[in-house]
């Protein structure tokens, strides 16, 4: 469904991504794990068009995204839950969710998806008319995920959904990610919390200073000596 | 009664400042730039409405529509050719460009229409409303100006708070990257913002010239700088702030002229601005930027 080919991304003179390739099949949860500064967020931002690659290509269902304006990509079926949630703090929960469906015009279907999001996140329903900035970190994460779902994406990119959350909430968030996936959305997950990410992923890639160094199924990588040492704390 | 009468003329002047300030504030809120050419868009609007009325003898509503149309096109064009190429540039470069555009418009107008002032036709007549057995007289112009300002403010608030495009504008003002991820075309939203601001400038132009009927190429600079002050005073980026700041400035200016000194009125207006900013640097209704990680 999503294919990244020899992607190179530069910030000025510095190569942040040094030619990475990977793919995500339909229905999968795939995770990119790696340390801080390895290039995970850069990779996601390039896929969703916020950054332009120096070379290489991103294909969504065989269609190249590299030449398409960032704001057009979401209507092709790719939504991103950005790092740090980035909800619109000055707008209500409901307004945030409706902005998620900005590129759609099918009113009735949007209503259905709204119901679905409220079913997945009952907390958001309770806080519907509250300003997003007044939500707790966990609720904001739920809002960011719900907002992305409102685009009815075929594939959802999630950037560090567990960041800054309590262990209990992290479990909750990962359970919801699995649910979203079961409902038919393909997931590309970027995480520092390698243990949790590998436990729900079908396949995984390890990214180190802009290169992919390992790949395999979630279980394989969780069992691998290198990964255990570097990312799972022995 | 004299005080009430001054208050009404202050409100009327303040209404004009408020409408101009809305343009400054919206553009700042979304494009994060100070559009110093905004005052000169007013000047263009004044000339267009002048020609429609004085040269073609058409009624005032045609003049307003023509001025709005020309100013909207002008505002969007300025944004497209002068500011859009600088989207990634440091804000100082954008600021200098805006000042450049301002001089360009002023000198262009001088070239086209000469620097001598033209007498603006009397728009709303000299009729007055007499209250309290004739003790208090308010001109129709004053009433119309205040009503137009309230109407503009209500429409704009509904647009910003209730429509999808309004929501997208607020999203862009908070986080352009996240807005892009929602599928919002940020460049289009910025164009719409300039269009609205410039349209408001045209309305302000007609109301301003109806009060001060001399049209010259530098007509826009003084109301422009005062409305900018009003926007900062109310909290730049905030729409109710621009409204409140405009009205406050108009009232302060008029009362100062009436009770203290005509010559010192501008000095006192700006002194009040300095004091407000010393006490509350974000302006009356300005938002504190809160960062939460």
XYZ file of C-alpha atoms in Angstrom, chain B residues 93-201:
109
model
C 12.423 41.106 5.020
C 8.628 40.884 4.870
C 8.260 44.032 6.946
C 10.601 46.003 4.686
C 8.737 44.708 1.641
C 5.441 45.857 3.143
C 6.862 49.348 3.634
C 8.099 49.217 0.041
C 4.625 48.301 -1.201
C 3.235 51.180 0.822
C 5.543 53.699 -0.881
C 4.863 52.094 -4.242
C 1.113 52.620 -3.844
C 1.480 56.183 -2.539
C 3.779 57.240 -5.354
C 1.742 55.375 -7.917
C -1.337 57.279 -6.803
C 0.585 60.555 -6.969
C 1.672 59.774 -10.514
C -1.837 58.838 -11.630
C -3.942 61.353 -9.771
C -1.489 64.119 -8.718
C -0.681 65.036 -5.153
C -3.319 67.713 -4.750
C -6.284 66.709 -2.634
C -9.638 66.060 -4.230
C -12.855 67.063 -2.524
C -14.837 63.964 -1.601
C -18.568 64.314 -2.355
C -20.938 64.558 0.554
C -22.076 60.971 0.961
C -24.743 60.806 3.597
C -25.895 64.432 3.585
C -25.798 66.686 6.613
C -28.909 65.375 8.307
C -28.947 65.107 12.071
C -30.913 63.235 14.620
C -32.110 65.499 17.441
C -32.598 64.003 20.858
C -33.618 65.389 24.263
C -35.491 68.382 22.786
C -32.613 69.202 20.503
C -29.985 69.255 23.227
C -28.143 66.332 21.678
C -27.591 66.185 17.914
C -26.068 63.175 16.248
C -25.396 63.258 12.527
C -26.735 60.447 10.379
C -23.173 59.871 9.249
C -22.178 59.047 12.813
C -25.063 56.633 13.216
C -24.445 54.950 9.868
C -20.733 54.579 10.619
C -21.376 52.952 13.984
C -24.048 50.638 12.557
C -21.811 49.581 9.669
C -19.027 48.779 12.131
C -21.327 46.645 14.283
C -22.677 44.888 11.190
C -19.148 44.157 9.920
C -18.102 42.886 13.320
C -21.100 40.544 13.657
C -20.708 39.143 10.124
C -16.997 38.612 10.588
C -17.455 36.872 13.946
C -20.085 34.558 12.501
C -17.849 33.806 9.548
C -14.778 33.072 11.675
C -16.575 31.104 14.371
C -19.317 29.288 12.524
C -18.090 28.379 9.047
C -15.740 25.681 7.854
C -13.466 28.246 6.207
C -13.462 30.268 9.436
C -12.436 27.212 11.397
C -9.686 26.562 8.851
C -8.490 30.164 9.268
C -8.262 29.738 13.020
C -6.434 26.448 12.490
C -3.898 28.181 10.211
C -3.340 30.909 12.749
C -2.456 28.283 15.377
C -0.406 25.725 13.477
C 0.133 25.835 9.713
C 1.796 22.424 9.589
C -1.042 20.664 11.390
C -3.549 22.617 9.256
C -1.823 21.315 6.127
C -2.120 17.767 7.469
C -5.893 18.326 7.694
C -5.909 19.081 3.975
C -6.183 22.847 4.402
C -4.542 24.843 1.613
C -2.699 27.408 3.742
C -1.880 29.671 0.788
C -5.532 29.847 -0.142
C -6.502 30.738 3.424
C -3.908 33.523 3.458
C -5.330 34.862 0.165
C -8.846 34.826 1.628
C -7.583 36.707 4.668
C -6.028 39.419 2.516
C -9.220 39.602 0.464
C -11.358 40.134 3.567
C -8.938 42.654 5.099
C -8.770 44.654 1.864
C -12.534 44.576 1.417
C -12.884 45.999 4.913
C -10.307 48.661 4.013
